Coordinates of C-alpha atoms in Angstrom, one line a residue:
M1 CA -6.2 56.5 -13.7
T2 CA -7.3 54.4 -16.8
S3 CA -7.0 51.0 -17.5
E4 CA -4.5 51.5 -20.3
S5 CA -1.9 53.4 -18.4
K6 CA -1.8 51.0 -15.4
P7 CA 1.5 48.6 -15.0
I8 CA 1.2 45.2 -17.0
I9 CA 0.7 42.6 -14.9
E10 CA 3.1 40.0 -15.8
Y11 CA 2.5 36.0 -15.6
L12 CA 5.8 34.9 -13.9
P13 CA 8.1 38.0 -13.9
L14 CA 11.4 36.0 -13.3
G15 CA 13.8 38.6 -12.6
K16 CA 11.5 40.4 -10.0
I17 CA 11.0 36.7 -8.4
N18 CA 14.8 36.0 -8.3
A19 CA 15.7 39.5 -7.1
L20 CA 13.8 38.1 -4.0
H21 CA 17.1 36.0 -3.2
G22 CA 19.4 38.3 -5.5
A23 CA 22.1 39.0 -3.1
E24 CA 22.3 35.5 -1.8
I25 CA 22.2 33.9 -5.3
R26 CA 24.8 36.3 -6.8
E27 CA 27.1 35.1 -3.6
A28 CA 26.7 31.6 -4.5
I29 CA 27.7 32.1 -8.2
D30 CA 30.4 33.9 -7.3
R31 CA 31.7 30.9 -4.7
V32 CA 31.3 28.8 -7.4
V33 CA 33.1 30.3 -10.0
D34 CA 36.0 31.4 -7.6
S35 CA 36.4 27.7 -7.1
G36 CA 37.3 26.7 -10.4
W37 CA 35.4 23.2 -10.2
Y38 CA 32.3 23.4 -12.2
L39 CA 30.9 19.7 -12.3
L40 CA 30.4 16.8 -9.8
G41 CA 31.4 18.9 -6.8
D42 CA 30.6 19.9 -3.5
A43 CA 28.0 22.2 -4.6
V44 CA 25.9 19.4 -6.3
R45 CA 26.5 16.8 -3.3
T46 CA 25.2 19.7 -1.0
F47 CA 22.1 20.0 -2.8
E48 CA 21.4 16.5 -3.3
S49 CA 21.9 16.1 0.5
E50 CA 19.8 19.3 1.4
Y51 CA 17.0 18.4 -1.1
A52 CA 16.9 14.6 0.0
Q53 CA 16.3 15.8 3.3
F54 CA 13.7 18.3 2.5
I55 CA 11.9 15.6 0.3
G56 CA 11.9 13.1 2.8
T57 CA 13.7 10.6 0.8
K58 CA 17.5 8.7 1.7
H59 CA 18.9 9.6 -1.7
C60 CA 18.5 12.4 -4.5
V61 CA 20.4 12.4 -7.7
G62 CA 20.8 15.4 -9.7
V63 CA 20.3 15.5 -13.7
A64 CA 20.3 17.8 -15.9
N65 CA 16.2 18.4 -16.2
G66 CA 12.9 17.3 -15.4
L67 CA 12.5 15.0 -19.0
D68 CA 15.9 13.3 -18.0
A69 CA 14.8 12.6 -14.4
L70 CA 11.8 10.7 -15.6
T71 CA 13.5 9.1 -18.6
L72 CA 16.4 7.7 -16.3
I73 CA 13.8 6.4 -13.5
L74 CA 12.6 4.3 -15.9
R75 CA 15.6 3.2 -17.6
A76 CA 17.1 2.3 -14.2
C77 CA 14.5 0.2 -13.5
I78 CA 14.7 -1.5 -17.0
E79 CA 18.4 -2.2 -16.1
M80 CA 17.6 -3.6 -12.8
G81 CA 15.0 -6.0 -14.1
K82 CA 11.8 -4.0 -12.5
L83 CA 10.6 -3.1 -15.9
S84 CA 10.9 -4.9 -19.0
L85 CA 10.1 -3.2 -23.0
G86 CA 6.5 -3.3 -23.6
D87 CA 5.1 -2.9 -20.1
E88 CA 2.6 -0.7 -19.4
V89 CA 2.3 2.4 -17.4
I90 CA -0.4 4.1 -16.1
V91 CA -0.4 7.8 -16.3
P92 CA -2.7 11.1 -16.2
A93 CA -4.0 12.0 -19.9
N94 CA -3.7 15.7 -19.4
T95 CA -0.1 15.9 -18.4
Y96 CA 2.3 17.7 -19.8
V97 CA 3.8 15.9 -22.9
A98 CA 7.6 15.1 -21.0
T99 CA 5.8 12.2 -18.7
I100 CA 4.4 10.6 -21.8
L101 CA 8.1 11.0 -23.7
S102 CA 9.7 9.6 -20.9
I103 CA 7.7 6.4 -20.9
T104 CA 7.5 6.1 -24.7
E105 CA 11.6 6.7 -25.0
N106 CA 12.1 3.3 -22.8
N107 CA 9.9 1.5 -25.3
L108 CA 7.2 1.2 -22.4
V109 CA 3.3 1.8 -23.0
P110 CA 1.3 4.7 -21.9
V111 CA -2.0 3.7 -20.7
L112 CA -3.6 7.2 -20.6
V113 CA -6.6 7.5 -17.7
E114 CA -8.4 10.4 -17.5
P115 CA -8.6 13.0 -14.8
S116 CA -11.3 14.4 -12.7
I117 CA -13.1 17.6 -13.5
E118 CA -13.1 18.1 -9.7
T119 CA -9.4 18.4 -8.8
L120 CA -7.8 18.2 -12.5
Q121 CA -5.8 15.2 -11.4
M122 CA -6.0 11.5 -12.5
D123 CA -9.1 10.3 -11.6
D124 CA -8.2 7.4 -9.2
Q125 CA -11.9 5.8 -9.6
L126 CA -10.7 5.0 -13.1
I127 CA -7.3 3.8 -12.8
E128 CA -8.3 -0.1 -11.7
R129 CA -10.3 -0.9 -14.8
S130 CA -7.1 0.2 -16.8
I131 CA -5.1 -2.4 -15.2
T132 CA -4.2 -5.1 -17.3
P133 CA -1.7 -8.4 -17.3
R134 CA 0.9 -6.1 -18.8
T135 CA 0.5 -3.0 -16.2
R136 CA 3.7 -3.0 -14.2
A137 CA 3.7 1.0 -12.6
V138 CA 1.5 4.1 -12.2
M139 CA 3.1 7.4 -13.0
M140 CA 1.7 10.1 -10.9
V141 CA 1.8 13.8 -12.0
H142 CA 1.3 16.4 -9.4
L143 CA 0.2 18.7 -11.7
Y144 CA -0.3 22.7 -11.4
G145 CA 1.3 22.1 -8.0
C146 CA -1.4 20.0 -6.4
C147 CA -1.0 16.7 -4.8
A148 CA -2.6 13.9 -7.0
Y149 CA -1.8 10.9 -4.4
S150 CA -4.5 9.4 -2.6
E151 CA -5.0 6.5 -0.4
R152 CA -7.1 4.9 -3.3
V153 CA -3.5 5.0 -5.5
G154 CA -1.5 3.3 -2.9
E155 CA -3.9 0.6 -2.3
L156 CA -4.2 -0.2 -5.8
C157 CA -0.3 0.0 -6.3
R158 CA -0.2 -2.6 -3.4
K159 CA -2.7 -5.1 -4.7
Y160 CA -1.3 -5.2 -8.3
G161 CA 2.2 -5.3 -7.3
L162 CA 2.7 -1.8 -9.1
L163 CA 5.5 0.4 -8.9
L164 CA 4.5 4.1 -8.1
F165 CA 6.3 7.0 -9.7
E166 CA 6.0 10.5 -9.1
D167 CA 6.2 13.2 -11.5
N168 CA 7.1 16.0 -9.3
A169 CA 8.1 18.6 -11.7
Q170 CA 5.4 21.1 -10.7
A171 CA 5.1 20.5 -7.1
H172 CA 8.2 21.1 -4.9
G173 CA 7.0 21.6 -1.3
C174 CA 3.9 20.2 -1.7
T175 CA 2.3 17.8 1.0
F176 CA 0.2 14.7 1.8
G177 CA -0.5 14.8 5.5
N178 CA 2.7 15.0 6.7
R179 CA 4.9 13.9 3.7
R180 CA 6.2 15.5 1.2
T181 CA 5.1 15.0 -2.7
G182 CA 8.4 13.2 -4.3
S183 CA 8.6 10.7 -1.0
L184 CA 5.2 9.1 -1.7
G185 CA 6.2 6.4 -4.3
Y186 CA 9.2 4.3 -5.4
A187 CA 10.9 7.1 -7.2
A188 CA 10.0 10.9 -7.7
A189 CA 11.0 13.2 -10.5
H190 CA 11.8 16.6 -10.2
S191 CA 12.1 19.8 -12.6
F192 CA 14.0 23.1 -11.6
Y193 CA 13.1 24.7 -15.0
P194 CA 13.5 28.6 -14.1
G195 CA 9.8 29.1 -13.9
K196 CA 9.1 26.2 -11.3
N197 CA 8.5 26.6 -7.4
L198 CA 12.2 25.9 -7.0
G199 CA 13.6 27.1 -10.2
A200 CA 17.2 27.4 -11.4
L201 CA 18.7 29.5 -13.7
G202 CA 18.5 27.4 -16.4
D203 CA 17.7 23.7 -17.0
A204 CA 17.8 21.2 -14.1
G205 CA 16.6 18.5 -12.4
A206 CA 16.7 15.5 -9.8
V207 CA 15.6 11.8 -8.9
T208 CA 14.6 11.2 -5.2
T209 CA 14.1 7.6 -3.9
D210 CA 14.9 5.6 -0.6
D211 CA 16.4 2.8 -2.9
Q212 CA 19.8 3.0 -3.1
E213 CA 20.5 0.6 -6.2
L214 CA 18.2 2.8 -7.9
A215 CA 19.8 5.9 -6.9
S216 CA 23.3 4.3 -8.0
M217 CA 22.0 3.5 -11.4
V218 CA 20.5 6.7 -12.1
R219 CA 23.7 8.5 -11.3
T220 CA 25.5 5.9 -13.2
L221 CA 23.1 6.2 -16.4
G222 CA 23.6 10.1 -16.2
N223 CA 27.1 9.7 -16.1
Y224 CA 27.4 8.0 -19.7
G225 CA 27.0 4.5 -18.0
S226 CA 30.0 5.2 -16.1
S227 CA 30.4 4.4 -12.1
K228 CA 34.0 4.5 -12.4
K229 CA 36.1 6.9 -14.7
Y230 CA 36.7 5.3 -18.5
V231 CA 34.6 2.0 -17.2
F232 CA 31.3 1.9 -18.8
D233 CA 28.7 -0.4 -16.9
V234 CA 25.6 0.4 -18.9
K235 CA 24.6 2.5 -22.1
G236 CA 24.1 5.8 -20.4
R237 CA 23.8 9.5 -21.3
N238 CA 25.3 12.7 -20.2
S239 CA 22.8 14.2 -17.6
R240 CA 24.6 15.8 -14.7
L241 CA 23.3 18.8 -12.4
D242 CA 26.2 21.5 -12.7
E243 CA 27.7 23.0 -10.0
L244 CA 26.3 26.7 -10.9
Q245 CA 22.7 25.6 -10.8
A246 CA 23.1 23.6 -7.4
A247 CA 24.4 26.5 -5.7
V248 CA 21.4 28.8 -7.1
L249 CA 19.2 26.1 -6.0
S250 CA 20.3 25.5 -2.4
V251 CA 19.8 29.0 -2.0
K252 CA 16.5 29.1 -3.4
L253 CA 15.6 25.8 -1.3
R254 CA 16.2 27.5 1.9
H255 CA 13.1 30.1 0.9
L256 CA 10.8 27.4 -0.8
D257 CA 8.5 27.2 2.1
A258 CA 8.3 31.1 2.7
D259 CA 8.2 31.5 -1.0
N260 CA 5.3 29.1 -1.3
A261 CA 3.2 30.7 1.7
L262 CA 3.3 33.6 -0.4
R263 CA 2.1 32.0 -3.8
Q264 CA -0.7 30.5 -1.3
R265 CA -1.6 33.7 -0.3
I266 CA -2.7 35.2 -3.6
A267 CA -4.2 31.7 -4.5
D268 CA -6.4 31.9 -1.3
F269 CA -7.3 35.6 -2.6
Y270 CA -8.2 34.0 -5.8
N271 CA -10.2 31.4 -4.0
R272 CA -12.2 33.6 -1.7
E273 CA -12.9 36.2 -4.3
L274 CA -13.4 35.0 -7.9
A275 CA -16.8 33.9 -8.8
V276 CA -15.8 30.5 -9.9
P277 CA -12.3 30.0 -8.7
S278 CA -10.1 27.2 -9.5
P279 CA -11.1 23.3 -8.8
L280 CA -7.6 22.7 -7.2
G281 CA -8.7 23.9 -3.9
S282 CA -5.2 23.1 -2.1
G283 CA -1.2 22.7 -3.2
V284 CA 1.4 24.8 -3.8
Y285 CA 0.1 26.9 -6.8
H286 CA 2.8 26.3 -9.4
V287 CA -0.1 27.2 -11.7
Y288 CA -3.4 28.8 -10.7
P289 CA -5.9 27.2 -13.1
I290 CA -9.3 28.2 -14.0
L291 CA -11.8 26.8 -16.2
R292 CA -13.7 29.0 -18.5
K293 CA -16.3 28.0 -21.8
R294 CA -14.9 31.2 -23.5
R295 CA -11.0 30.9 -22.6
D296 CA -9.7 32.5 -25.7
E297 CA -11.9 35.3 -25.4
L298 CA -11.3 35.7 -21.6
Q299 CA -7.3 35.7 -22.4
Q300 CA -7.9 38.2 -24.9
Y301 CA -9.5 40.6 -22.7
L302 CA -7.2 40.1 -19.8
L303 CA -4.5 41.1 -21.9
D304 CA -6.3 44.1 -23.3
N305 CA -6.1 45.3 -19.9
G306 CA -2.6 44.7 -19.3
V307 CA -2.7 41.0 -17.6
R308 CA -0.7 38.2 -19.3
T309 CA -1.8 34.7 -18.8
M310 CA -1.2 31.3 -19.9
I311 CA -2.5 28.2 -20.9
H312 CA -1.6 24.9 -19.7
Y313 CA -2.0 23.4 -22.0
P314 CA -3.9 24.3 -25.2
I315 CA -3.2 20.6 -27.0
P316 CA -3.5 17.5 -24.9
P317 CA -0.6 14.5 -26.0
H318 CA -3.2 12.4 -27.5
K319 CA -4.0 15.0 -30.0
Q320 CA -0.5 15.9 -30.6
H321 CA 1.0 15.1 -34.0
C322 CA 4.3 13.1 -32.3
Y323 CA 1.8 10.6 -31.2
K324 CA -0.7 10.6 -34.2
E325 CA -1.4 6.8 -33.3
W326 CA -3.5 8.2 -30.5
N327 CA -5.4 11.4 -32.4
S328 CA -8.8 9.7 -32.8
M329 CA -9.0 8.7 -29.2
S330 CA -12.0 10.5 -27.5
L331 CA -10.7 11.6 -24.0
P332 CA -13.6 14.1 -23.6
V333 CA -12.6 15.5 -19.8
T334 CA -9.1 15.7 -21.0
E335 CA -10.1 17.6 -23.8
R336 CA -12.3 19.8 -22.2
I337 CA -9.5 21.0 -19.6
H338 CA -7.3 21.8 -22.4
R339 CA -9.8 23.5 -24.1
E340 CA -11.1 25.7 -21.0
E341 CA -7.8 26.0 -18.9
L342 CA -6.3 29.7 -18.3
S343 CA -3.6 30.1 -15.9
L344 CA -3.8 33.4 -13.8
P345 CA -0.7 34.9 -12.5
C346 CA 0.3 33.4 -9.0
H347 CA 3.5 34.0 -7.7
Q348 CA 5.8 34.9 -4.6
A349 CA 6.5 38.7 -5.9
M350 CA 2.6 39.6 -6.8
T351 CA 0.6 41.9 -4.5
I352 CA -2.8 41.6 -3.2
E353 CA -3.5 44.8 -5.4
E354 CA -2.5 43.0 -8.4
A355 CA -4.6 39.9 -7.8
S356 CA -7.6 42.3 -7.0
R357 CA -7.4 43.6 -10.3
V358 CA -7.1 40.3 -11.9
V359 CA -10.3 39.2 -10.1
E360 CA -12.2 42.4 -11.2
L361 CA -11.6 41.8 -14.7
V362 CA -12.1 37.9 -14.6
N363 CA -15.4 38.5 -12.7
G364 CA -16.5 41.2 -15.1
M365 CA -16.8 38.8 -17.9
N366 CA -18.9 35.6 -17.5
D367 CA -19.0 32.8 -19.5

């Protein structure tokens, strides 16, 4: 069989992935449809309780999407007097733009810190030099499904009295020691975008925290600013997790650790067989990133041979037009990652035979 006649290896075949639990998902959807109750009902309450228990926090509040989760955490902290307009938040420079948007939307100031080329996570050796009298928080991002937390980060937050937030949008099920990411800081944001390890069938998100006051404020802000019907305590928005998505997420949560183990199996194969594997080394592999100088050529070569890939992400936040005031900044490590990163197929429905084909092609084209 020629390479042209081999089946396409999709980057992330969501239909195939969801089919792994298709009967349970359909049963859950039917149960919600038949109930006649589609917002703020039993399915949401059940998922919030299950997810809080899974993450290891006292509280979980469902919201509409991951960006809202990030934004509402920061807004809640402002309403509670823990943050003030103009405060600085340290954040990795190579994150997805949503992390930055949540900070600037709240009239806070992002302070971009370079990642380590060894881990692709924010370099904890560079954080302290970025702390100023206006610094009030650190926003970690568990990028690509790898834990970004370190004891050094925790020590710095305690030393300087900084709030520690987690962007856990890509790391459902990831751990640090015996704790899950999403439970390591003051509050964490989660995205359940369909392509995530724990993915809904549309947009969905959540906030986890041990702080009752924060959880209540996030819930109020996401319900138009109302904690009692038709009584509005603060200026909020409409950001609620709906019953259908919550029911689907409850089904998929039951399988998350097993699905992550299947992803890990593919990642472990890549780590053994690729001539130059991913810098990550561990995690739940929402993305399996490799760095290649001839990235665009390799991506086209793989596509020509039936393998679809992605780039996470082609343009870093400080070079985006929406942050044109930063366009002259030089962040060489971040820029190198965004110039060289290529994401290989890695998911729970993938076979070792497919992974072997990817490895053969990648190893066959050297930088």
